[in-house]
PDB file of C-alpha atoms in Angstrom:
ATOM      1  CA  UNK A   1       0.000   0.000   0.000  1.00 83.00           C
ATOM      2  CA  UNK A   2       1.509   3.635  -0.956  1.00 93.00           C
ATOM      3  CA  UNK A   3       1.489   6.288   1.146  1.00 95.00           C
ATOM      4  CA  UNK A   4      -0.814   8.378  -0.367  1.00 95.00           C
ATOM      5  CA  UNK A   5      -3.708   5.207   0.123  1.00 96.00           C
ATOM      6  CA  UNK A   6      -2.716   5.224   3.504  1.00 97.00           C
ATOM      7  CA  UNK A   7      -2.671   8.802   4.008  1.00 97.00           C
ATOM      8  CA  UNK A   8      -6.522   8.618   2.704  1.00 97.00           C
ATOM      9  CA  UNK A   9      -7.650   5.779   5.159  1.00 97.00           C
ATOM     10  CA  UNK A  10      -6.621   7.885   7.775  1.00 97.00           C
ATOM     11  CA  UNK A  11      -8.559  11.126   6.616  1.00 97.00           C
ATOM     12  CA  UNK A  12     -11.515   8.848   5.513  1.00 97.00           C
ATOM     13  CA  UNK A  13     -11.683   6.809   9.526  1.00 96.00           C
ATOM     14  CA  UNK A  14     -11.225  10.226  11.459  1.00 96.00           C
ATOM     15  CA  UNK A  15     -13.979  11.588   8.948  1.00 95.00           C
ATOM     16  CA  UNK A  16     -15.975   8.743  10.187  1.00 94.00           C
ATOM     17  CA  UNK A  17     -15.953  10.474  13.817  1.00 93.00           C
ATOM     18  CA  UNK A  18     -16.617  13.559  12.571  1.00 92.00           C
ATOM     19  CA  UNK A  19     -12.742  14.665  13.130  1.00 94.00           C
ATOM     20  CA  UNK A  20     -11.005  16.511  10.016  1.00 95.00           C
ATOM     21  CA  UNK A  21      -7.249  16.950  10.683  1.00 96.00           C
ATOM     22  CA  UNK A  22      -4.382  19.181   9.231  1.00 97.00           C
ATOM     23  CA  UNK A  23      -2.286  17.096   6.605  1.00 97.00           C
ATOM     24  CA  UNK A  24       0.799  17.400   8.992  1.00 98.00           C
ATOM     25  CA  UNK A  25      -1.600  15.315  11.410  1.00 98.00           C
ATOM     26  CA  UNK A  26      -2.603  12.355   9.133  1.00 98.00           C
ATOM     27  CA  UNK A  27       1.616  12.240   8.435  1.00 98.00           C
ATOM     28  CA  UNK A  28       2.087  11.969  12.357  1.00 98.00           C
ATOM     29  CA  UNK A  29       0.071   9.552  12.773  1.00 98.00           C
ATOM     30  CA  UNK A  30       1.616   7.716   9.643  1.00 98.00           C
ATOM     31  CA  UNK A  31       5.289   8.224  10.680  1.00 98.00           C
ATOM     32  CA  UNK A  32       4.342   7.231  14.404  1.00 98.00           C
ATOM     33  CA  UNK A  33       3.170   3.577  12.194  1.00 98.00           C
ATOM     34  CA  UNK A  34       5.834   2.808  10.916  1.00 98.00           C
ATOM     35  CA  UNK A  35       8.057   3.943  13.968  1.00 98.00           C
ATOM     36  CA  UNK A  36       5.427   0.930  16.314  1.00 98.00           C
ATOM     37  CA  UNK A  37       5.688  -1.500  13.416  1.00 97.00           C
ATOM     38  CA  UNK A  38       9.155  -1.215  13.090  1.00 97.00           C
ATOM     39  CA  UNK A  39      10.125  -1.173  16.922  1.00 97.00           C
ATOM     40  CA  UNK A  40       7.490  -3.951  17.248  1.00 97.00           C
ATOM     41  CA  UNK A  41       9.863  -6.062  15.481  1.00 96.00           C
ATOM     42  CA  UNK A  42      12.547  -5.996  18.152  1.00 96.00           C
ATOM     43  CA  UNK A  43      10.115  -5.740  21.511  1.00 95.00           C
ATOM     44  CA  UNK A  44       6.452  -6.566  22.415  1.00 94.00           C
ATOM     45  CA  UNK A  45       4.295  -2.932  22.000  1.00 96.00           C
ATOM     46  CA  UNK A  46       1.174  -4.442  20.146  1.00 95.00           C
ATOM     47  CA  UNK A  47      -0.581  -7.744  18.512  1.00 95.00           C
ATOM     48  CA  UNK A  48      -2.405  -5.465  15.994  1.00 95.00           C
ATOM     49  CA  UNK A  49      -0.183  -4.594  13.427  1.00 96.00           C
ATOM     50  CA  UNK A  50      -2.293  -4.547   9.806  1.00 97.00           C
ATOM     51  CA  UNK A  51      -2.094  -0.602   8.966  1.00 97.00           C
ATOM     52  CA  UNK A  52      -6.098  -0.570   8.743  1.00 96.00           C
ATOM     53  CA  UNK A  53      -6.424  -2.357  11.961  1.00 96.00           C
ATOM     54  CA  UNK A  54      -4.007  -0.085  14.101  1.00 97.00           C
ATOM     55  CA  UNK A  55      -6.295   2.854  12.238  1.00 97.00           C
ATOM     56  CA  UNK A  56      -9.597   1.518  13.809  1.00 96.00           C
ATOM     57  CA  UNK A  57      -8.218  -0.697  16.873  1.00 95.00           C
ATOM     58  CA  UNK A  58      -5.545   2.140  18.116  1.00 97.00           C
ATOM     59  CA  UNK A  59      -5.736   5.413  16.559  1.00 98.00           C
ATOM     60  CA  UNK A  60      -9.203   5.764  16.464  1.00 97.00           C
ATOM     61  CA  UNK A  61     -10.277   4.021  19.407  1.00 95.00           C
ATOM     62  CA  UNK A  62      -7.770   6.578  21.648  1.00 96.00           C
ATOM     63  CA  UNK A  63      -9.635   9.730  20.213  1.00 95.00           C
ATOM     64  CA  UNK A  64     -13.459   8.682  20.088  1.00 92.00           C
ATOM     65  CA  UNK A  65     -15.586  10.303  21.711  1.00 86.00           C
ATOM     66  CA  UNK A  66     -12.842  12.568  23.638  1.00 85.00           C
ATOM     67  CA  UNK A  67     -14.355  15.775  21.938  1.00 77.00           C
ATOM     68  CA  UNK A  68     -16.721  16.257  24.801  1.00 72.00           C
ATOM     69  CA  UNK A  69     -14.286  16.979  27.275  1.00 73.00           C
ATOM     70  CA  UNK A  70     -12.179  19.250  25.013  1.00 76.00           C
ATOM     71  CA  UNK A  71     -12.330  23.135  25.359  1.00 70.00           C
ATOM     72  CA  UNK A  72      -9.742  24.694  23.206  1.00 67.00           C
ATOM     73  CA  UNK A  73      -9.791  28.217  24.858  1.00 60.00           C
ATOM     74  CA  UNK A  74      -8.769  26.480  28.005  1.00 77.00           C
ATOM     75  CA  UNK A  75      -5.188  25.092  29.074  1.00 87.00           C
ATOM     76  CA  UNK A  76      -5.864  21.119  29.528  1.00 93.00           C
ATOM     77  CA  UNK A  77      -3.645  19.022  31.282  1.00 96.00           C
ATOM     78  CA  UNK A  78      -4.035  14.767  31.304  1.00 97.00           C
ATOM     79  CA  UNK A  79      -1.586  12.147  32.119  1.00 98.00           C
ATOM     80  CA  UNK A  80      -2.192   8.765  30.449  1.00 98.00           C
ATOM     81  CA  UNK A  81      -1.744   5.865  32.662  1.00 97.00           C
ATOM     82  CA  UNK A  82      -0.041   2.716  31.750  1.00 95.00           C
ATOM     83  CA  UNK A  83       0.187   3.825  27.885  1.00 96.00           C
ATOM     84  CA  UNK A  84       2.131   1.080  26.901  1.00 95.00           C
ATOM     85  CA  UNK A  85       3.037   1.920  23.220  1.00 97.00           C
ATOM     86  CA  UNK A  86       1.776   5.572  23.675  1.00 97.00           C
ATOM     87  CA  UNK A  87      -2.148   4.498  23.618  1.00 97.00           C
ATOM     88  CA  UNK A  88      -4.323   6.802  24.202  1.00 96.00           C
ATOM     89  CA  UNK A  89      -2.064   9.466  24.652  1.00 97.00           C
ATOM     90  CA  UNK A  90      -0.051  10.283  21.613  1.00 98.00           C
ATOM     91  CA  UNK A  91      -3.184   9.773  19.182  1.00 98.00           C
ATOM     92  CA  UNK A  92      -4.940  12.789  21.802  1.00 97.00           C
ATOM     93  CA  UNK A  93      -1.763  14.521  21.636  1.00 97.00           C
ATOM     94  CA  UNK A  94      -1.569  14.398  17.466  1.00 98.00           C
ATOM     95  CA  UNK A  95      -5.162  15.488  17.471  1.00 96.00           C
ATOM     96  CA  UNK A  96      -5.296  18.111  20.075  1.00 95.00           C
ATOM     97  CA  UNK A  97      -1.857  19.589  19.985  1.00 94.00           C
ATOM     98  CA  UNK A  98      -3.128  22.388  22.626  1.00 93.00           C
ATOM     99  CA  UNK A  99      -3.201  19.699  25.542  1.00 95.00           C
ATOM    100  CA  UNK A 100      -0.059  18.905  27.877  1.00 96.00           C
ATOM    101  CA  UNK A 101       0.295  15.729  28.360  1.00 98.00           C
ATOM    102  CA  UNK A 102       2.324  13.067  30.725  1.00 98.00           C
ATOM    103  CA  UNK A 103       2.645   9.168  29.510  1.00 98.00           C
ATOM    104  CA  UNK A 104       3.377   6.996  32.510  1.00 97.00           C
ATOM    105  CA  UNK A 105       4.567   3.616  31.890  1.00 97.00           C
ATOM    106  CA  UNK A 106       6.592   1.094  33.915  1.00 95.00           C
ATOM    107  CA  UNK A 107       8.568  -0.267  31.867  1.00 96.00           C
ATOM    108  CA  UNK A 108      11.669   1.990  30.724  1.00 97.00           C
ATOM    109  CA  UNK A 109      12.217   0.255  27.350  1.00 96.00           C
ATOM    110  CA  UNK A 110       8.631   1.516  26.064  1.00 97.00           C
ATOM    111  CA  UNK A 111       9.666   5.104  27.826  1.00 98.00           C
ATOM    112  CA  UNK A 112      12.531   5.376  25.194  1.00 98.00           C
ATOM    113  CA  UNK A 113      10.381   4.064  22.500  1.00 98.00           C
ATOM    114  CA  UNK A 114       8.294   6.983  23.256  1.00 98.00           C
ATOM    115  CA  UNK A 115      10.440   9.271  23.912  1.00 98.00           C
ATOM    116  CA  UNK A 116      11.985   8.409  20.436  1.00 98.00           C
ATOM    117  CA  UNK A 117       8.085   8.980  18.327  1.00 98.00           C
ATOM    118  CA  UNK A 118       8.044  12.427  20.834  1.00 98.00           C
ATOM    119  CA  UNK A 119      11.311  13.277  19.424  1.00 98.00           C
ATOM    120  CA  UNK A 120      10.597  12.316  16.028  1.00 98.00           C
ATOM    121  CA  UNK A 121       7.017  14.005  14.889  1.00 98.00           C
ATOM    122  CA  UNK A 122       8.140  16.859  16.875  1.00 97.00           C
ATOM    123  CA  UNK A 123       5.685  17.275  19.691  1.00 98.00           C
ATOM    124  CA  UNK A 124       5.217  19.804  22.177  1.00 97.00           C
ATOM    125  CA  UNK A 125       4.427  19.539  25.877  1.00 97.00           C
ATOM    126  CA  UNK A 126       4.376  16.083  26.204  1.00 98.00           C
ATOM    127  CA  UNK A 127       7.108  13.569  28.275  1.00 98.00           C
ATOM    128  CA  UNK A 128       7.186   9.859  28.646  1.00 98.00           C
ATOM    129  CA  UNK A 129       8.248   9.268  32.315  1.00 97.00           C
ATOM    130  CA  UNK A 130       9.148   6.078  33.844  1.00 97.00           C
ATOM    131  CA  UNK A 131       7.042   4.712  37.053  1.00 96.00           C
ATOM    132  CA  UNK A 132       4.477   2.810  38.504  1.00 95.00           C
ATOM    133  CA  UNK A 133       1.779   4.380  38.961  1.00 94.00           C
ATOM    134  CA  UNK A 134       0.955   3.799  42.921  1.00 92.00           C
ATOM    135  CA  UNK A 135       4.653   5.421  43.246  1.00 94.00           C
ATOM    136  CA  UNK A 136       4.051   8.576  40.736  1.00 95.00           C
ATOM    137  CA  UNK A 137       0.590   9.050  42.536  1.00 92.00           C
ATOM    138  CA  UNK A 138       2.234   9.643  46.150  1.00 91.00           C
ATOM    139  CA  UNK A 139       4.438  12.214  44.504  1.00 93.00           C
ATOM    140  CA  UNK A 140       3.942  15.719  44.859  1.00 93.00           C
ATOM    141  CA  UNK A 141       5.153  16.605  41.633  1.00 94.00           C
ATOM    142  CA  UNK A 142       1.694  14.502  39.844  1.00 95.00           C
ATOM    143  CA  UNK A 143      -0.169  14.212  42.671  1.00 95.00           C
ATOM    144  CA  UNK A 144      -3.931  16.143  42.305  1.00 95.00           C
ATOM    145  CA  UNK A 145      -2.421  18.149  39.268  1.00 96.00           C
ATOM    146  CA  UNK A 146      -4.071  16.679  36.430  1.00 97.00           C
ATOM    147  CA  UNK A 147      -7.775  17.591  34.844  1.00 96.00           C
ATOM    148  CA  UNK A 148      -7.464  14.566  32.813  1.00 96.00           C
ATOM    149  CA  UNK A 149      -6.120  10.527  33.705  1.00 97.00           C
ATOM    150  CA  UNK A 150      -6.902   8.492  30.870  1.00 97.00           C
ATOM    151  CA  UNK A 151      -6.111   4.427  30.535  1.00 96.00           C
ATOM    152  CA  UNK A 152      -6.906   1.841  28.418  1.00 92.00           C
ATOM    153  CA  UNK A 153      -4.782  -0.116  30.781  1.00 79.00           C
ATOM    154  CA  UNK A 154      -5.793  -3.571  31.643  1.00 75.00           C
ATOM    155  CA  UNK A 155      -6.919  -4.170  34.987  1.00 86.00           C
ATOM    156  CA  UNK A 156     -10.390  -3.900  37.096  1.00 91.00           C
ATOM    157  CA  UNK A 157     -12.049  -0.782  37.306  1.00 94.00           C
ATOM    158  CA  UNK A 158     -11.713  -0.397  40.976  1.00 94.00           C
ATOM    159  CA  UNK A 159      -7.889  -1.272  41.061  1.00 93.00           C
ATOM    160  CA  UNK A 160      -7.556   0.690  37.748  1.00 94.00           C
ATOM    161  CA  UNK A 161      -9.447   4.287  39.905  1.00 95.00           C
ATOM    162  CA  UNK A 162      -7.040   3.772  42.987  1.00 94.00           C
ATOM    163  CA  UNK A 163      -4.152   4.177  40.519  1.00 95.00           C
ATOM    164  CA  UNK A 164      -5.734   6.873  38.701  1.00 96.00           C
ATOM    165  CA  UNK A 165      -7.662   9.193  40.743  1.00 96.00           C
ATOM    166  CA  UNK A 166      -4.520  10.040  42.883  1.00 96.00           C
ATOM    167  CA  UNK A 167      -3.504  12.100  40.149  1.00 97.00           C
ATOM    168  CA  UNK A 168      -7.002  13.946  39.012  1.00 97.00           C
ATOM    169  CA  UNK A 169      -7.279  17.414  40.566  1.00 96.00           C
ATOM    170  CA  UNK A 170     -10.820  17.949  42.137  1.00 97.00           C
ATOM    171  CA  UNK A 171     -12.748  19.249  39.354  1.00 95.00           C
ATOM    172  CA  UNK A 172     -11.233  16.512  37.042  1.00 95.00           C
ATOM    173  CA  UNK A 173     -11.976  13.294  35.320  1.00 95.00           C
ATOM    174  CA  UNK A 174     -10.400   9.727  35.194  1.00 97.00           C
ATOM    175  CA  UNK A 175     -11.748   8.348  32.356  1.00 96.00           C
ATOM    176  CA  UNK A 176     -11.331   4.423  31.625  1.00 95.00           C
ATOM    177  CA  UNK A 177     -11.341   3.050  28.092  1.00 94.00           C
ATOM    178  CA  UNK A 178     -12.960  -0.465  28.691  1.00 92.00           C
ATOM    179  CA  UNK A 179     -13.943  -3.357  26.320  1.00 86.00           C
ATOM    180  CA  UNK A 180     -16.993  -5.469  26.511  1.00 79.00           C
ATOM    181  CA  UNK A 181     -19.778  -5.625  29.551  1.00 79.00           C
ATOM    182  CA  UNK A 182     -18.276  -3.594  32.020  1.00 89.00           C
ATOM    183  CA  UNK A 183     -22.159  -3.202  34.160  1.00 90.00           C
ATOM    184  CA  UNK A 184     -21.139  -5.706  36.938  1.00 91.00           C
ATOM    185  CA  UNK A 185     -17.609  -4.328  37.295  1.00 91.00           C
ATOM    186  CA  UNK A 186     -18.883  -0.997  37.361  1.00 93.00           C
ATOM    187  CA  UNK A 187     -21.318  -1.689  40.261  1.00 92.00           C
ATOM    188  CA  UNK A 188     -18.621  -3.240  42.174  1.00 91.00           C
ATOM    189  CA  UNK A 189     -16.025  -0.499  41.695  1.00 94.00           C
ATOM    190  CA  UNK A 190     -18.465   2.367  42.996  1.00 91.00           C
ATOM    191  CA  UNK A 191     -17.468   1.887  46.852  1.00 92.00           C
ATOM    192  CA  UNK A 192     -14.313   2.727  46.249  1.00 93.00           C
ATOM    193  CA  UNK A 193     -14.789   5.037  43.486  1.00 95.00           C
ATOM    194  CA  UNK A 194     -16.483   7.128  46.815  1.00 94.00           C
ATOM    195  CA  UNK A 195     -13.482   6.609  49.014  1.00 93.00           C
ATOM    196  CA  UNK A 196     -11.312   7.775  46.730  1.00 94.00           C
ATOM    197  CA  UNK A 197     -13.437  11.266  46.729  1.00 94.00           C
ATOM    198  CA  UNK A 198     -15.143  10.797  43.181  1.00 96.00           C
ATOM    199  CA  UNK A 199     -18.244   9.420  41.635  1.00 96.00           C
ATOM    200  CA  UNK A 200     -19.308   8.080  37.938  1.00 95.00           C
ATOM    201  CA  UNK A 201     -20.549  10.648  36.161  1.00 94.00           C
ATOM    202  CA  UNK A 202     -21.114   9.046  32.977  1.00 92.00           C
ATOM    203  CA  UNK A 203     -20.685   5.491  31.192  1.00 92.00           C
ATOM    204  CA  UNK A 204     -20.857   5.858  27.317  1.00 92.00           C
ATOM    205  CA  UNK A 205     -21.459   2.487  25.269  1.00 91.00           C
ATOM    206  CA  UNK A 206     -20.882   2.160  21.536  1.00 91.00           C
ATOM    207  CA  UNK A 207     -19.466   0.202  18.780  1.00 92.00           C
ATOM    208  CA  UNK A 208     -16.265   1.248  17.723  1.00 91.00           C
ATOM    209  CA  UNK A 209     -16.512   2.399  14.010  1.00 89.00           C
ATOM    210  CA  UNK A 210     -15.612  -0.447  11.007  1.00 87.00           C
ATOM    211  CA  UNK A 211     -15.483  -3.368  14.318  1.00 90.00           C
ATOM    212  CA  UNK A 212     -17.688  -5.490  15.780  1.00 90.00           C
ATOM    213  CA  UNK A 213     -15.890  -4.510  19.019  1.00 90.00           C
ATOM    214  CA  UNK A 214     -18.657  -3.061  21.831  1.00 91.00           C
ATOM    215  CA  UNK A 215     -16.402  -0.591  23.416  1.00 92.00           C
ATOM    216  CA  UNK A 216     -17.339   1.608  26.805  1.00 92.00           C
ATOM    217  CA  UNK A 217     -15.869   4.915  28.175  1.00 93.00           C
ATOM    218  CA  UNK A 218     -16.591   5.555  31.962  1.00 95.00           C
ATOM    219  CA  UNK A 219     -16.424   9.035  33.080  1.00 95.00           C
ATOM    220  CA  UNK A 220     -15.223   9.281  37.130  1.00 96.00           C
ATOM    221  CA  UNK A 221     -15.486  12.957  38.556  1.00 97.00           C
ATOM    222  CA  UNK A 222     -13.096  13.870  41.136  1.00 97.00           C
ATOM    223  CA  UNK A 223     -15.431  15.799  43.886  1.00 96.00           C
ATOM    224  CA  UNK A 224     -13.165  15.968  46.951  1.00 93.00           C
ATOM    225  CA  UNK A 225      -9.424  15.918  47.693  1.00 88.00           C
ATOM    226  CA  UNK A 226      -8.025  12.404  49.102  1.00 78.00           C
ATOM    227  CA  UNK A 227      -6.888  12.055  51.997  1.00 73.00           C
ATOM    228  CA  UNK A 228      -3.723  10.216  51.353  1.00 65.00           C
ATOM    229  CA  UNK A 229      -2.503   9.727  54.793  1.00 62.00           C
ATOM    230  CA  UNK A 230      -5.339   7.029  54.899  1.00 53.00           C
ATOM    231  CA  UNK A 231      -4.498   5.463  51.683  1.00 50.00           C
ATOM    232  CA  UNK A 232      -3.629   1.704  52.144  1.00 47.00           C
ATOM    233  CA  UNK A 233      -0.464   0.712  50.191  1.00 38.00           C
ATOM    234  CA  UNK A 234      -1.324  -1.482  46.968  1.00 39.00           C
ATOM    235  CA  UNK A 235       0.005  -5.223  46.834  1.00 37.00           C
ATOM    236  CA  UNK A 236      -0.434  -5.243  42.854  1.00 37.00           C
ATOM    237  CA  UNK A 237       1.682  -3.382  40.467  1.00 31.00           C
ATOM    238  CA  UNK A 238      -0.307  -2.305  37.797  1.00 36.00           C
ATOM    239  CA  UNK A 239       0.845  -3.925  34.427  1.00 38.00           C
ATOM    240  CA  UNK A 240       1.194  -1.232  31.915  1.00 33.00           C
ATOM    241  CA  UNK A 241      -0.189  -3.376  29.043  1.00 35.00           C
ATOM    242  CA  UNK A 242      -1.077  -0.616  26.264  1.00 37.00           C
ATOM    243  CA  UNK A 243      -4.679  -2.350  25.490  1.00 36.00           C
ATOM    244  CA  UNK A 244      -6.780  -5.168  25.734  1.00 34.00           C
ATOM    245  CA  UNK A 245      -5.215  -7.587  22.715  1.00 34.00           C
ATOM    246  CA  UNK A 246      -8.729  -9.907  22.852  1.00 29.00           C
ATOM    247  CA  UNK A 247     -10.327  -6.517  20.816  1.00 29.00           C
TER     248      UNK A 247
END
C-alpha cells in the first residue's frame, strides 16, 4: 500500500468520527506507524499490526468520543496511565496539539520508544516518564495536578481508579477506556470510586466504528481531595499493558 492510500484511510476513519485533521496530522500519525511496526519487530508494543487495523483498533479508538471533554480556549492538562506503546495518549496529543500531556509507563524500554516517536514528529508539551503508577501518585510533583487521567490499561475498574484518581485534581476526570460488559464491574467499583473522593458521572457504550468490538468509556469525577494519609499501600503493580489484545 503507498502512502498516499494510507494517508486517505486515515482522513476517511477520522472523517468517520466527525474529526477533520491538518495534513501534517494524518503524516504523524503515519510516521508514528511505521516507527510501532518497526520497533514492534525488536520488543512486544502491540498484537495489531495490519495498517487498517491499528487505524480503527488504536488510533481511532484513543480519540473517540474525547471531543466532549475538550475546550480549546482552556489550558488542559491529562496524564495517560499505563500507555504502553503511547495508547491513548499520543493519538490525543496528534489530534489536540493544545493539551499537555504526561505518559506513565513502567517499563523503561517503552519510555525510550516513546520518547523516540516524541522526538521524532516533533511534539510539544508532552514527556514519557518512567514509574508505577501507585509510586508517581504519592508524589507531589503529579499528585492532584491533572484535569485529565486516561487508561486503556488492563486491569479492574476499581484497582484501575485507585491508581488513577490520585492524580485527578478535584474538578477533574479519570476516564477508563474499557472493552466489553463492564455493568457488573462498574457496580462493584463504585465503593471505592467514593473513598477515593469521586463518583461516575457518565458510562458511554458504543461500537467502535468499522469493528464489531462493543467498546465503553466511563467518566469518574473527582469531587473531593483524598486524603492520602489514609491510603492503604497497593500489593499489585499495575501492568502497563497498552490495550486489551482480545479486541
Amino acid at each position: 500500500m503507498d502512502k498516499e492510500k494510507k494517508l486517505q484511510l486515515l482522513e476517511e476513519a477520522f472523517a468517520e468520527i466527525h474529526l477533520r485533521l491538518e495534513s501534517y496530522q494524518y503524516e504523524q500519525f503515519l510516521q508514528y506507524y511505521e516507527m510501532l511496526i518497526e520497533k514492534n519487530k525488536v520488543m512486544n508494543l502491540t498484537s495489531i499490526t495490519e495498517f487498517e487495523e491499528v487505524i480503527h483498533k488504536h488510533f481511532v479508538d484513543s480519540v473517540v468520543n474525547f471531543e466532549k471533554i475538550v475546550d480549546n480556549s482552556k489550558k488542559i492538562s491529562l496524564i495517560d496511565v499505563g500507555t504502553g506503546a503511547g495508547f491513548p495518549g499520543i493519538p490525543i496529543k496528534i489530534v489536540y496539539p493544545f493539551i499537555k500531556i504526561v505518559l506513565l509507563d513502567s517499563l523503561n524500554k517503552r519510555v525510550k520508544f516513546l520518547q523516540e516517536v516524541i522526538e521524532s514528529l516533533e511534539l510539544q508539551d508532552i514527556i514519557a516518564i518512567h514509574s508505577r503508577a501507585e509510586d508517581a501518585g504519592r508524589n507531589v510533583q503529579y499528585r492532584e495536578t491533572f484535569d485529565y487521567c486516561v487508561s486503556r490499561a488492563v486491569a479492574n475498574l476499581a484497582t484501575l481508579s485507585e491508581y488513577c484518581l490520585p492524580f485527578v485534581k478535584v474538578g477533574g476526570c479519570f476516564i477508563s477506556y474499557k472493552a466489553g460488559a463492564v455493568e457488573e464491574e462498574l457496580e462493584q467499583s463504585k465503593k471505592a470510586i467514593q473513598l477515593l473522593g469521586a463518583e461516575v458521572e457518565e458510562k458511554k457504550d458504543f461500537i467502535l466504528p468499522n469493528t464489531d468490538i462493543h467498546r465503553s468509556m466511563i467518566y469518574i469525577r473527582k469531587v473531593k481531595l483524598q486524603d492520602f494519609s489514609k491510603n492503604k499501600d497497593t500489593e499489585k503493580i499495575l501492568e502497563s499493558k497498552n490495550v486489551s489484545e482480545d479486541l
